[in-house]
Amino acid sequence: MLLQIYEPGQTPLPHENEQGLAVGIDLGTTNTVVALARDQKAEIVRDARGSGLVPSVVAYIDGADPLVGEMARRQLLDRPEIVVSSIKRLMGRGAADLARLGGQLPYELGAAAEGGMARLKIGARLLTPVEISADILRAVKERAELALGRNVDRAVVTVPAYFDDAARTATRDAARLAGLEVLRLVAEPTAAALAYGLDSKSEGVFAIYDLGGGTFDFSLLRLEKGVFQVLATGGDAALGGDDFDHAVAAKFLAERGGEFSRDEVKQALATARLAKECVSSQDPWEGELMLDAGDSSHSLTRAELEKLIEPLVARTLKIAAGVLEDAGVKPEAIDGTVLVGGSTRVPLVRAKVEEFFGKKPLADINPDEVVAVGAALQAEALTAGSDTLLLDVLPLSLGLETMGGIVEKIVERNTPIPVARGQDFTTYQDGQTAMSFHVVQGEREMADQTRSLARFELDGIPPMVAGAARIRVRFAVDADGLLSVSAEESTTGRQARVEVKPSYGLTEDEMADMLRASIDNAEADMERRLLTEARVEARRAINALEAALAVDADLLSEAERATIAAAQETLERAMSKSDRASIQGAAEALEQGTKFFAERRMDRGIRKALAGRNVAEIGG
């Protein structure tokens, strides 16, 4: 069965009241692909020339509907100022994040949208990455409807395994704007495994090496009795074929010399992409770089390309080695490696992957189309009620900030999802009637080194002594990787809840940096955490002592009060420094020096409780 787009008038347009079809969509950095599965066989929706790739490029011409795909890409050389490409790299990013990139972006930034979402100045328009992605999705939706003669209103949309909550939410929002109900967000590596039918084959561990235009993902999947389980995942959301293009474009521009505008950089990148694709299949390439300031001749050989991109390919294999180490798996134990993404067509990439694993990778299915095929199969399974069991994992740990800025991790990274985890917390001060919660994501030990996701408050807690209240905090992550957090006080049933729809100020490409930083700073982070914990415990002891003195100071003589005050002062001096052993020693000294006071208070409490009661009453 060949699904082919028809010219207007060749097939009836879909009727609005028809039951819509569910498709699979790979919303890629460089290209977007849509597929439909029937009877567990998926086919790519192709145009009249047989191409299944829709370039993820949009051109915004004044007074006209957006152009999407090849027609838009053709505008790059002539009118680069109205063209947007590689928008996937900006999904989930906020205006503040993009402003920090400065001149690295080939776009001019406009005023931020409500909620901090970035907006780009494209021609006369101000557009968010969500709106631009929605235009791409709307175009492939219409493409599928023309090809199939039916409404398309549902889709499984794939996302990089390393997309965080902000980027996943942005993807879902874009689909909704395009008129699509998202049945599920599926990680691209998992979709690739589905496409190869690995779920129906013998059990084993498979690696998914996914090098697309803008992102790199590497995942290990264990297949057991038809169940997909992601053992570990890693990647870099700012590493892909676009970086190959940048390296080639930098070579060409350096050969020309001089300063270049944003639009000229876009033009150079378009030429660089053409040269890269040419030398990947034939050698060498010779051509013209046409800029506003004039044309120049350039050449590129495969050897030159490989020298330029070898450090980038090495980065991907370093990430792969880290994921294997996380999972405790040796390269030779991998049963197969699936290549995904158009950048895996580059001969150097295939050669290095084969060298790393010691065996030829699986590349039978077009790497540009394999993810869409898997998404389509999952869409059919979901609509037919025969959902394949997919156990994805969290890319980063989720937790709460506690006293002293310490992170208490509730759900660890690489935990299979969907998942729900709970933990009990308590109050820090006497009479505390409210508690604030700060939800964070990351691997570091202190909250200021992690990513803030949400804040919410639980009030109405009955006033009790510190430590008496019991507040159950529950984290729930659904199959799409989206998070909700709730808190409930046990005695009253008082609840608070937040659906974590992240601010678009979060950057998904910091995830790999955060993981690397957690490894590089593990020892220092742990020492800082232990120091902070010692200070928090010391402050808790001082607060408890001061509360006791406020009530029962009359139990002490002047000399005893002076001794306790001196021990307290010693502890507070130790807390102002960074010697954890000194703090713990001073806290122990204070505890030992106030034991007699605690005993006297206990005796007084017992006497009060027994006052006026006879022996018979006490005996019950």
Coordinates of C-alpha atoms in Angstrom, one line a residue:
M1 CA 0.0 0.0 0.0
L2 CA 1.4 3.4 -1.0
L3 CA 0.0 6.4 0.7
Q4 CA 0.5 9.3 -1.7
I5 CA -0.5 12.9 -1.6
Y6 CA -2.9 13.9 -4.4
E7 CA -3.1 17.1 -6.2
P8 CA -6.1 19.3 -5.3
G9 CA -9.2 18.1 -7.1
Q10 CA -8.0 14.5 -7.5
T11 CA -9.6 13.3 -4.2
P12 CA -12.5 14.6 -2.2
L13 CA -11.6 16.7 0.8
P14 CA -12.4 15.1 4.2
H15 CA -15.8 15.6 5.6
E16 CA -15.9 17.5 8.9
N17 CA -18.2 15.0 10.6
E18 CA -16.3 11.9 9.7
Q19 CA -14.5 9.8 12.3
G20 CA -10.9 11.0 12.0
L21 CA -7.9 8.8 11.6
A22 CA -5.0 8.5 14.0
V23 CA -1.5 8.9 12.5
G24 CA 2.1 8.9 13.7
I25 CA 4.1 12.1 13.4
D26 CA 7.8 12.5 13.8
L27 CA 8.2 16.2 14.4
G28 CA 11.9 16.5 13.5
T29 CA 14.4 19.3 13.6
T30 CA 15.2 19.0 9.9
N31 CA 12.3 17.1 8.5
T32 CA 8.8 16.0 9.7
V33 CA 7.3 12.7 8.6
V34 CA 3.7 11.4 9.0
A35 CA 2.7 7.7 8.7
L36 CA -0.5 5.7 9.0
A37 CA -0.7 2.1 10.2
R38 CA -3.3 -0.5 9.2
D39 CA -3.3 -4.1 10.2
Q40 CA 0.1 -3.6 12.0
K41 CA 1.7 -2.4 8.8
A42 CA 2.8 1.3 8.6
E43 CA 3.2 3.3 5.4
I44 CA 4.7 6.8 5.0
V45 CA 2.5 9.5 3.5
R46 CA 4.3 10.6 0.5
D47 CA 4.0 13.4 -2.0
A48 CA 3.5 13.0 -5.8
R49 CA 7.3 12.7 -6.2
G50 CA 7.4 9.8 -3.7
S51 CA 9.1 11.8 -0.9
G52 CA 8.0 11.3 2.6
L53 CA 10.0 14.1 4.1
V54 CA 8.5 17.5 4.8
P55 CA 11.3 19.9 5.6
S56 CA 10.6 21.5 9.0
V57 CA 10.9 24.9 7.5
V58 CA 8.3 27.7 7.5
A59 CA 8.3 30.9 5.4
Y60 CA 6.0 33.8 6.5
I61 CA 5.1 35.9 3.5
D62 CA 3.2 39.1 4.3
G63 CA -0.5 38.7 3.6
A64 CA -0.3 35.0 2.8
D65 CA -0.7 31.7 4.7
P66 CA 2.6 30.3 5.9
L67 CA 4.6 28.1 3.4
V68 CA 5.8 24.9 4.9
G69 CA 8.3 22.4 3.6
E70 CA 10.3 22.5 0.3
M71 CA 8.6 25.6 -0.9
A72 CA 9.6 27.4 2.3
R73 CA 13.2 26.0 2.1
R74 CA 13.6 27.5 -1.4
Q75 CA 13.0 30.9 0.2
L76 CA 16.2 30.6 2.3
L77 CA 18.6 31.7 -0.3
D78 CA 16.5 34.6 -1.6
R79 CA 14.5 35.8 1.5
P80 CA 16.1 34.3 4.6
E81 CA 14.6 37.0 6.9
I82 CA 11.1 35.4 6.5
V83 CA 12.2 31.8 7.0
V84 CA 12.4 29.7 10.2
S85 CA 14.1 26.3 10.4
S86 CA 15.3 24.0 13.2
I87 CA 12.6 25.5 15.5
K88 CA 12.6 22.2 17.5
R89 CA 15.7 23.3 19.2
L90 CA 13.8 26.2 20.8
M91 CA 10.9 24.2 22.1
G92 CA 10.4 24.7 25.8
R93 CA 12.9 27.6 25.9
G94 CA 12.0 30.9 27.5
A95 CA 12.9 34.4 26.4
A96 CA 15.5 34.7 29.1
D97 CA 17.3 31.6 27.9
L98 CA 17.4 32.7 24.3
A99 CA 18.6 36.2 25.3
R100 CA 21.6 34.6 27.0
L101 CA 22.6 33.0 23.7
G102 CA 23.0 36.5 22.2
G103 CA 24.4 36.5 18.7
Q104 CA 24.4 32.7 18.4
L105 CA 20.9 32.6 17.2
P106 CA 20.1 33.4 13.5
Y107 CA 16.9 35.1 14.6
E108 CA 16.0 38.4 16.2
L109 CA 14.1 38.1 19.5
G110 CA 10.9 40.0 20.2
A111 CA 9.1 40.8 23.4
A112 CA 8.3 37.6 25.4
A113 CA 4.8 36.2 25.3
E114 CA 2.7 35.7 28.5
G115 CA 4.4 33.2 30.7
G116 CA 7.9 34.0 29.5
M117 CA 7.7 32.1 26.2
A118 CA 10.2 33.3 23.7
R119 CA 9.0 35.0 20.5
L120 CA 10.9 35.5 17.3
K121 CA 10.7 38.4 14.8
I122 CA 10.1 36.8 11.5
G123 CA 9.5 39.4 8.8
A124 CA 6.6 41.5 10.2
R125 CA 5.4 38.8 12.6
L126 CA 6.2 37.9 16.3
L127 CA 5.9 34.2 16.7
T128 CA 6.6 31.6 19.4
P129 CA 8.2 28.3 18.8
V130 CA 4.9 26.6 19.7
E131 CA 3.1 28.6 17.0
I132 CA 5.8 27.8 14.4
S133 CA 5.7 24.1 15.2
A134 CA 1.9 24.2 15.0
D135 CA 2.2 25.5 11.4
I136 CA 4.4 22.5 10.6
L137 CA 2.0 20.0 12.2
R138 CA -1.0 21.6 10.5
A139 CA 0.7 21.3 7.1
V140 CA 1.5 17.6 7.6
K141 CA -2.0 17.0 9.0
E142 CA -3.5 18.5 5.8
R143 CA -1.0 16.5 3.7
A144 CA -2.3 13.3 5.3
E145 CA -5.9 14.3 4.8
L146 CA -5.4 15.0 1.1
A147 CA -3.6 11.6 0.7
L148 CA -6.2 9.6 2.6
G149 CA -9.4 11.5 1.8
R150 CA -10.3 11.4 5.5
N151 CA -10.1 13.7 8.5
V152 CA -7.0 13.3 10.6
D153 CA -7.6 14.4 14.2
R154 CA -5.5 12.3 16.4
A155 CA -1.8 11.5 16.5
V156 CA 1.0 9.9 18.4
V157 CA 3.8 12.5 18.3
T158 CA 7.4 11.6 19.0
V159 CA 9.8 13.6 21.1
P160 CA 13.5 13.2 21.9
A161 CA 14.0 11.0 25.0
Y162 CA 15.9 14.0 26.5
F163 CA 13.0 16.5 26.1
D164 CA 12.1 17.8 29.5
D165 CA 8.6 18.8 30.8
A166 CA 8.7 22.2 29.2
A167 CA 9.6 20.9 25.8
R168 CA 7.1 18.1 26.0
T169 CA 4.4 20.5 27.1
A170 CA 5.3 22.8 24.2
T171 CA 5.0 19.9 21.7
R172 CA 1.6 19.0 23.0
D173 CA 0.4 22.6 22.8
A174 CA 1.7 22.9 19.2
A175 CA -0.3 19.8 18.3
R176 CA -3.4 21.2 19.9
L177 CA -3.1 24.4 18.0
A178 CA -2.8 22.4 14.8
G179 CA -6.1 20.6 15.5
L180 CA -4.7 17.3 16.7
E181 CA -5.5 15.4 19.8
V182 CA -2.2 13.9 21.1
L183 CA -2.9 10.2 22.0
R184 CA 0.6 9.9 23.5
L185 CA 4.0 11.5 23.3
V186 CA 6.4 8.6 22.6
A187 CA 10.2 8.9 22.9
E188 CA 11.9 8.7 19.5
P189 CA 14.1 5.7 20.5
T190 CA 11.1 3.7 21.6
A191 CA 9.3 4.5 18.4
A192 CA 12.3 3.3 16.4
A193 CA 12.3 0.0 18.2
L194 CA 8.6 -0.5 17.5
A195 CA 9.3 0.2 13.8
Y196 CA 11.8 -2.7 13.7
G197 CA 9.3 -5.0 15.4
L198 CA 11.8 -5.7 18.1
D199 CA 8.8 -6.2 20.5
S200 CA 8.0 -9.4 18.7
K201 CA 11.5 -10.7 18.5
S202 CA 13.7 -12.6 21.0
E203 CA 14.5 -11.0 24.2
G204 CA 17.6 -8.8 24.5
V205 CA 19.1 -5.4 25.0
F206 CA 19.1 -3.0 22.0
A207 CA 20.8 0.4 21.6
I208 CA 19.0 3.2 19.8
Y209 CA 21.5 5.7 18.3
D210 CA 19.4 8.7 17.2
L211 CA 21.3 11.5 15.6
G212 CA 18.9 13.9 14.0
G213 CA 19.2 17.5 12.8
G214 CA 19.2 19.1 16.2
T215 CA 19.3 16.5 18.9
F216 CA 21.2 13.4 19.8
D217 CA 19.6 10.6 21.9
F218 CA 21.1 7.4 23.0
S219 CA 18.9 4.8 24.8
L220 CA 19.2 1.2 25.9
L221 CA 16.0 -0.8 25.7
R222 CA 15.4 -4.2 27.2
L223 CA 12.8 -6.3 25.4
E224 CA 11.3 -9.0 27.5
K225 CA 8.0 -10.8 26.8
G226 CA 6.7 -8.0 24.6
V227 CA 7.5 -5.3 27.1
F228 CA 9.8 -2.4 26.2
Q229 CA 11.8 -1.1 29.2
V230 CA 14.2 1.8 28.8
L231 CA 17.2 0.9 30.9
A232 CA 19.0 4.2 30.6
T233 CA 19.0 7.2 28.4
G234 CA 21.3 10.1 27.6
G235 CA 21.8 12.7 25.0
D236 CA 22.4 16.2 24.1
A237 CA 19.5 18.4 22.9
A238 CA 21.9 20.7 21.1
L239 CA 24.0 18.3 19.1
G240 CA 23.0 17.0 15.6
G241 CA 23.3 17.4 11.9
D242 CA 22.8 21.2 12.2
D243 CA 26.2 21.3 14.0
F244 CA 27.8 19.5 11.1
D245 CA 26.3 22.2 8.8
H246 CA 27.6 24.9 11.1
A247 CA 31.1 23.4 11.0
V248 CA 31.0 23.4 7.1
A249 CA 29.5 26.9 6.9
A250 CA 32.2 28.2 9.3
K251 CA 34.8 26.8 6.9
F252 CA 33.2 28.5 3.9
L253 CA 32.7 31.8 5.7
A254 CA 36.3 31.8 7.0
E255 CA 37.5 31.3 3.4
R256 CA 35.6 34.4 2.4
G257 CA 36.6 36.5 5.4
G258 CA 34.7 39.5 6.8
E259 CA 31.6 40.0 8.9
F260 CA 28.3 38.4 8.1
S261 CA 24.7 39.2 8.9
R262 CA 22.2 36.7 10.4
D263 CA 20.6 36.3 7.0
E264 CA 24.0 35.6 5.3
V265 CA 24.7 32.9 8.0
K266 CA 21.3 31.3 7.1
Q267 CA 22.3 31.3 3.4
A268 CA 25.7 29.8 4.2
L269 CA 24.1 27.1 6.3
A270 CA 21.8 26.1 3.4
T271 CA 24.8 25.8 1.1
A272 CA 26.7 23.8 3.8
R273 CA 23.9 21.3 4.2
L274 CA 23.9 20.7 0.4
A275 CA 27.6 20.2 0.4
K276 CA 27.5 17.8 3.4
E277 CA 24.8 15.7 1.7
C278 CA 26.7 15.6 -1.5
V279 CA 30.0 14.4 -0.1
S280 CA 28.2 11.7 2.0
S281 CA 27.2 10.0 -1.3
Q282 CA 29.9 11.3 -3.7
D283 CA 33.2 13.0 -3.5
P284 CA 34.1 15.9 -3.8
W285 CA 31.6 18.9 -3.9
E286 CA 32.2 22.1 -5.7
G287 CA 29.8 25.0 -5.7
E288 CA 29.0 28.7 -5.1
L289 CA 28.2 30.4 -1.9
M290 CA 25.8 33.1 -2.9
L291 CA 25.5 36.0 -0.4
D292 CA 24.1 39.5 -0.8
A293 CA 27.7 40.8 -1.0
G294 CA 28.5 38.6 -3.9
D295 CA 29.2 35.0 -4.8
S296 CA 32.3 32.9 -4.0
S297 CA 33.5 29.5 -5.0
H298 CA 34.2 26.7 -2.5
S299 CA 34.9 23.0 -2.4
L300 CA 34.5 20.2 0.2
T301 CA 35.9 16.7 0.2
R302 CA 34.7 13.8 2.3
A303 CA 38.1 13.8 4.2
E304 CA 37.6 17.5 5.0
L305 CA 34.1 16.9 6.2
E306 CA 35.1 14.1 8.4
K307 CA 37.9 16.2 9.9
L308 CA 35.4 18.9 10.7
I309 CA 32.8 16.7 12.3
E310 CA 34.9 14.0 14.0
P311 CA 34.9 15.9 17.4
L312 CA 31.1 16.0 17.2
V313 CA 30.8 12.3 16.4
A314 CA 33.2 11.6 19.3
R315 CA 30.8 13.5 21.6
T316 CA 28.0 11.2 20.7
L317 CA 30.0 8.1 21.5
K318 CA 31.1 9.6 24.8
I319 CA 27.5 10.0 25.7
A320 CA 26.8 6.5 24.6
A321 CA 29.6 5.1 26.8
G322 CA 28.1 7.0 29.8
V323 CA 24.7 5.5 29.2
L324 CA 26.2 2.0 28.9
E325 CA 28.1 2.6 32.2
D326 CA 24.9 3.8 33.9
A327 CA 23.1 0.6 32.9
G328 CA 26.1 -1.7 33.7
V329 CA 26.2 -3.0 30.1
K330 CA 29.3 -3.6 27.9
P331 CA 29.2 -2.6 24.2
E332 CA 29.7 -6.2 23.2
A333 CA 26.6 -7.3 25.2
I334 CA 24.3 -5.2 22.9
D335 CA 22.2 -7.5 20.7
G336 CA 21.7 -4.8 18.1
T337 CA 22.1 -1.1 17.4
V338 CA 19.3 0.8 15.6
L339 CA 20.3 3.9 13.6
V340 CA 17.8 6.7 13.7
G341 CA 17.9 10.2 12.2
G342 CA 19.1 11.6 8.8
S343 CA 22.6 12.4 10.2
T344 CA 23.3 8.7 10.6
R345 CA 23.6 8.6 6.8
V346 CA 27.0 10.3 7.1
P347 CA 29.6 7.5 6.4
L348 CA 31.8 8.6 9.3
V349 CA 28.9 8.2 11.8
R350 CA 28.1 4.7 10.6
A351 CA 31.8 3.7 10.7
K352 CA 32.3 5.0 14.2
V353 CA 29.2 3.3 15.5
E354 CA 30.2 0.0 14.0
E355 CA 33.7 0.4 15.5
F356 CA 32.3 1.2 18.9
F357 CA 29.9 -1.8 19.1
G358 CA 32.0 -4.2 17.1
K359 CA 29.1 -5.1 14.8
K360 CA 27.2 -3.5 11.9
P361 CA 24.2 -1.4 13.1
L362 CA 20.6 -2.0 12.0
A363 CA 19.8 0.4 9.1
D364 CA 17.3 -1.6 7.0
I365 CA 14.5 1.0 7.5
N366 CA 15.1 4.5 6.2
P367 CA 16.6 6.3 9.2
D368 CA 14.6 9.5 8.3
E369 CA 11.3 7.5 8.4
V370 CA 11.8 4.9 11.1
V371 CA 10.5 7.0 14.0
A372 CA 7.3 8.0 12.1
V373 CA 6.7 4.3 11.3
G374 CA 6.9 3.4 15.0
A375 CA 4.6 6.2 16.0
A376 CA 2.0 5.1 13.5
L377 CA 2.1 1.5 14.8
Q378 CA 1.6 2.9 18.3
A379 CA -1.3 5.1 17.2
E380 CA -3.0 2.1 15.7
A381 CA -2.4 0.1 18.8
L382 CA -3.9 2.8 21.0
T383 CA -7.0 3.3 18.9
A384 CA -7.5 -0.5 18.5
G385 CA -7.2 -1.1 22.2
S386 CA -4.0 -3.2 21.9
D387 CA -1.5 -0.8 23.3
T388 CA 2.0 -2.2 23.3
L389 CA 3.5 -1.8 26.8
L390 CA 6.1 1.0 26.7
L391 CA 8.1 1.6 29.8
D392 CA 9.9 4.8 29.3
V393 CA 12.1 6.5 31.9
L394 CA 12.6 9.9 33.5
P395 CA 15.6 11.7 32.1
L396 CA 16.3 13.6 35.3
S397 CA 15.4 13.2 39.0
L398 CA 12.4 15.0 40.5
G399 CA 12.3 16.2 44.1
L400 CA 11.6 19.0 46.6
E401 CA 13.6 21.7 48.2
T402 CA 13.8 21.2 52.0
M403 CA 15.2 23.3 54.8
G404 CA 18.6 24.8 54.0
G405 CA 18.1 24.5 50.2
I406 CA 18.7 20.7 50.2
V407 CA 17.1 18.6 47.5
E408 CA 15.1 15.6 48.6
K409 CA 14.8 13.4 45.5
I410 CA 11.4 11.7 45.3
V411 CA 11.7 10.0 41.9
E412 CA 15.2 9.2 40.7
R413 CA 16.3 9.5 37.1
N414 CA 15.9 6.4 34.9
T415 CA 12.8 5.4 36.9
P416 CA 10.3 3.7 34.5
I417 CA 7.2 5.8 33.8
P418 CA 4.3 6.1 34.4
V419 CA 5.2 6.2 38.1
A420 CA 3.8 7.5 41.4
R421 CA 5.9 8.0 44.5
G422 CA 5.1 9.5 47.9
Q423 CA 7.1 10.7 50.9
D424 CA 6.1 12.1 54.3
F425 CA 7.3 15.5 55.5
T426 CA 6.7 17.5 58.7
T427 CA 6.7 21.0 60.0
Y428 CA 9.9 22.7 61.1
Q429 CA 8.6 25.2 63.7
D430 CA 6.1 25.0 66.5
G431 CA 2.6 26.2 65.5
Q432 CA 3.3 26.1 61.8
T433 CA 0.0 26.2 59.8
A434 CA 1.3 26.3 56.3
M435 CA 4.0 24.7 54.2
S436 CA 5.5 25.8 50.9
F437 CA 6.7 23.3 48.4
H438 CA 9.3 23.9 45.7
V439 CA 9.4 21.2 43.0
V440 CA 12.8 20.9 41.3
Q441 CA 14.4 18.7 38.7
G442 CA 18.1 17.7 38.4
E443 CA 20.9 15.6 39.9
R444 CA 22.7 18.1 42.1
E445 CA 22.3 18.1 45.9
M446 CA 21.3 21.8 46.4
A447 CA 18.1 23.4 45.0
D448 CA 20.0 26.4 43.6
Q449 CA 21.9 24.0 41.3
T450 CA 18.7 22.4 39.9
R451 CA 15.9 23.5 37.7
S452 CA 12.8 25.0 39.3
L453 CA 9.6 23.4 38.0
A454 CA 6.8 24.7 40.2
R455 CA 5.9 26.1 43.6
F456 CA 2.7 25.7 45.6
E457 CA 1.5 25.9 49.2
L458 CA -0.6 23.8 51.6
D459 CA -2.3 25.8 54.3
G460 CA -4.8 24.9 57.0
I461 CA -2.3 22.7 58.9
P462 CA -3.4 22.4 62.6
P463 CA -0.9 24.1 64.9
M464 CA 1.3 21.5 66.5
V465 CA 4.8 21.3 68.0
A466 CA 7.5 21.1 65.3
G467 CA 7.7 17.6 63.8
A468 CA 4.3 16.4 64.9
A469 CA 2.4 17.1 61.6
R470 CA 2.5 14.5 58.8
I471 CA 2.2 15.8 55.3
R472 CA 2.2 13.2 52.5
V473 CA 3.6 14.6 49.2
R474 CA 2.9 12.5 46.1
F475 CA 4.6 12.8 42.7
A476 CA 2.9 11.3 39.7
V477 CA 4.4 11.1 36.2
D478 CA 2.1 10.0 33.4
A479 CA 3.1 8.0 30.3
D480 CA 3.9 11.2 28.5
G481 CA 6.4 12.2 31.1
L482 CA 4.2 15.1 32.5
L483 CA 4.2 15.7 36.2
S484 CA 1.6 16.5 38.9
V485 CA 2.4 16.9 42.6
S486 CA 0.0 16.8 45.6
A487 CA 0.3 17.3 49.3
E488 CA -2.1 16.1 52.0
E489 CA -2.1 16.7 55.8
S490 CA -3.0 13.5 57.5
T491 CA -5.2 14.6 60.4
T492 CA -7.4 17.0 58.5
G493 CA -7.2 15.6 54.9
R494 CA -6.4 19.2 53.7
Q495 CA -4.9 19.0 50.2
A496 CA -3.1 21.1 47.7
R497 CA -2.1 20.1 44.2
V498 CA -0.2 21.5 41.2
E499 CA -0.2 20.3 37.6
V500 CA 3.4 21.0 36.6
K501 CA 2.9 22.9 33.3
P502 CA 6.4 24.3 33.3
S503 CA 7.3 27.9 32.5
Y504 CA 8.8 28.2 29.0
G505 CA 11.9 29.7 30.8
L506 CA 13.2 26.2 31.1
T507 CA 15.9 25.0 28.7
E508 CA 15.9 21.3 27.6
D509 CA 19.5 21.4 26.3
E510 CA 20.8 22.0 29.8
M511 CA 19.8 18.5 30.8
A512 CA 23.0 16.8 29.5
D513 CA 25.1 19.6 31.1
M514 CA 23.3 19.0 34.4
L515 CA 24.1 15.3 34.3
R516 CA 27.7 16.0 33.5
A517 CA 27.9 18.6 36.3
S518 CA 26.4 16.2 38.8
I519 CA 29.2 13.7 38.0
D520 CA 32.0 16.3 38.0
N521 CA 30.8 17.9 41.2
A522 CA 29.5 14.8 43.0
E523 CA 32.0 15.0 45.9
A524 CA 31.8 18.7 46.4
D525 CA 28.0 18.6 46.2
M526 CA 27.7 15.9 48.8
E527 CA 30.1 17.8 51.1
R528 CA 28.0 20.9 50.7
R529 CA 24.8 18.9 51.4
L530 CA 26.2 17.4 54.5
L531 CA 27.4 20.7 55.8
T532 CA 24.0 22.2 55.2
E533 CA 22.3 19.3 56.9
A534 CA 24.6 19.8 59.9
R535 CA 23.6 23.5 60.1
V536 CA 19.9 22.7 59.7
E537 CA 20.0 20.1 62.5
A538 CA 22.0 22.5 64.7
R539 CA 19.4 25.3 64.1
R540 CA 16.6 22.9 64.9
A541 CA 18.4 22.0 68.3
I542 CA 18.8 25.7 69.1
N543 CA 15.1 26.5 68.3
A544 CA 14.0 23.6 70.5
L545 CA 16.2 24.8 73.3
E546 CA 15.0 28.4 73.1
A547 CA 11.4 27.2 73.1
A548 CA 12.0 25.1 76.2
L549 CA 13.8 28.0 78.0
A550 CA 10.8 30.2 77.3
V551 CA 8.6 27.9 79.2
D552 CA 10.8 26.2 81.9
A553 CA 13.8 28.5 82.4
D554 CA 12.9 28.6 86.2
L555 CA 14.1 25.0 86.5
L556 CA 17.7 26.2 86.0
S557 CA 20.1 28.1 88.3
E558 CA 22.0 31.1 87.1
A559 CA 25.2 29.1 86.7
E560 CA 23.3 26.4 84.7
R561 CA 21.8 29.0 82.4
A562 CA 25.2 30.5 81.8
T563 CA 26.7 27.1 81.0
I564 CA 23.9 26.3 78.5
A565 CA 24.2 29.8 77.0
A566 CA 28.0 29.3 76.5
A567 CA 27.4 25.9 74.7
Q568 CA 24.7 27.5 72.5
E569 CA 27.1 30.4 71.6
T570 CA 29.8 27.9 70.7
L571 CA 27.4 26.1 68.4
E572 CA 26.3 29.3 66.7
R573 CA 30.0 30.3 66.1
A574 CA 30.6 26.9 64.6
M575 CA 27.6 27.2 62.3
S576 CA 29.0 30.4 60.8
K577 CA 32.0 28.5 59.5
S578 CA 32.3 25.6 57.1
D579 CA 33.7 22.9 59.3
R580 CA 31.1 20.2 59.5
A581 CA 32.9 18.3 62.2
S582 CA 33.0 21.3 64.4
I583 CA 29.3 21.9 64.0
Q584 CA 28.5 18.3 64.8
G585 CA 30.8 18.4 67.8
A586 CA 29.3 21.6 69.2
A587 CA 25.8 20.2 68.6
E588 CA 26.7 17.0 70.5
A589 CA 28.2 19.1 73.3
L590 CA 25.0 21.2 73.6
E591 CA 22.8 18.0 73.6
Q592 CA 24.9 16.5 76.4
G593 CA 25.0 19.7 78.3
T594 CA 21.2 20.1 78.3
K595 CA 20.3 16.5 79.1
F596 CA 19.7 17.3 82.8
F597 CA 17.4 20.2 81.7
A598 CA 15.4 17.8 79.5
E599 CA 15.0 15.4 82.4
R600 CA 13.8 18.1 84.8
R601 CA 11.2 19.2 82.2
M602 CA 10.0 15.6 81.8
D603 CA 9.7 15.3 85.6
R604 CA 7.6 18.5 85.8
G605 CA 5.4 17.3 82.9
I606 CA 4.8 14.0 84.7
R607 CA 4.0 15.7 88.0
K608 CA 1.5 18.0 86.3
A609 CA -0.2 15.0 84.6
L610 CA -0.5 13.1 87.9
A611 CA -1.5 16.1 90.0
G612 CA -4.8 15.4 91.9
R613 CA -5.0 11.7 91.0
N614 CA -4.9 8.8 93.5
V615 CA -3.0 5.6 93.1
A616 CA -6.2 3.6 92.2
E617 CA -6.9 6.0 89.3
I618 CA -3.4 5.7 87.9
G619 CA -3.6 1.9 88.1
G620 CA -6.7 2.0 86.0

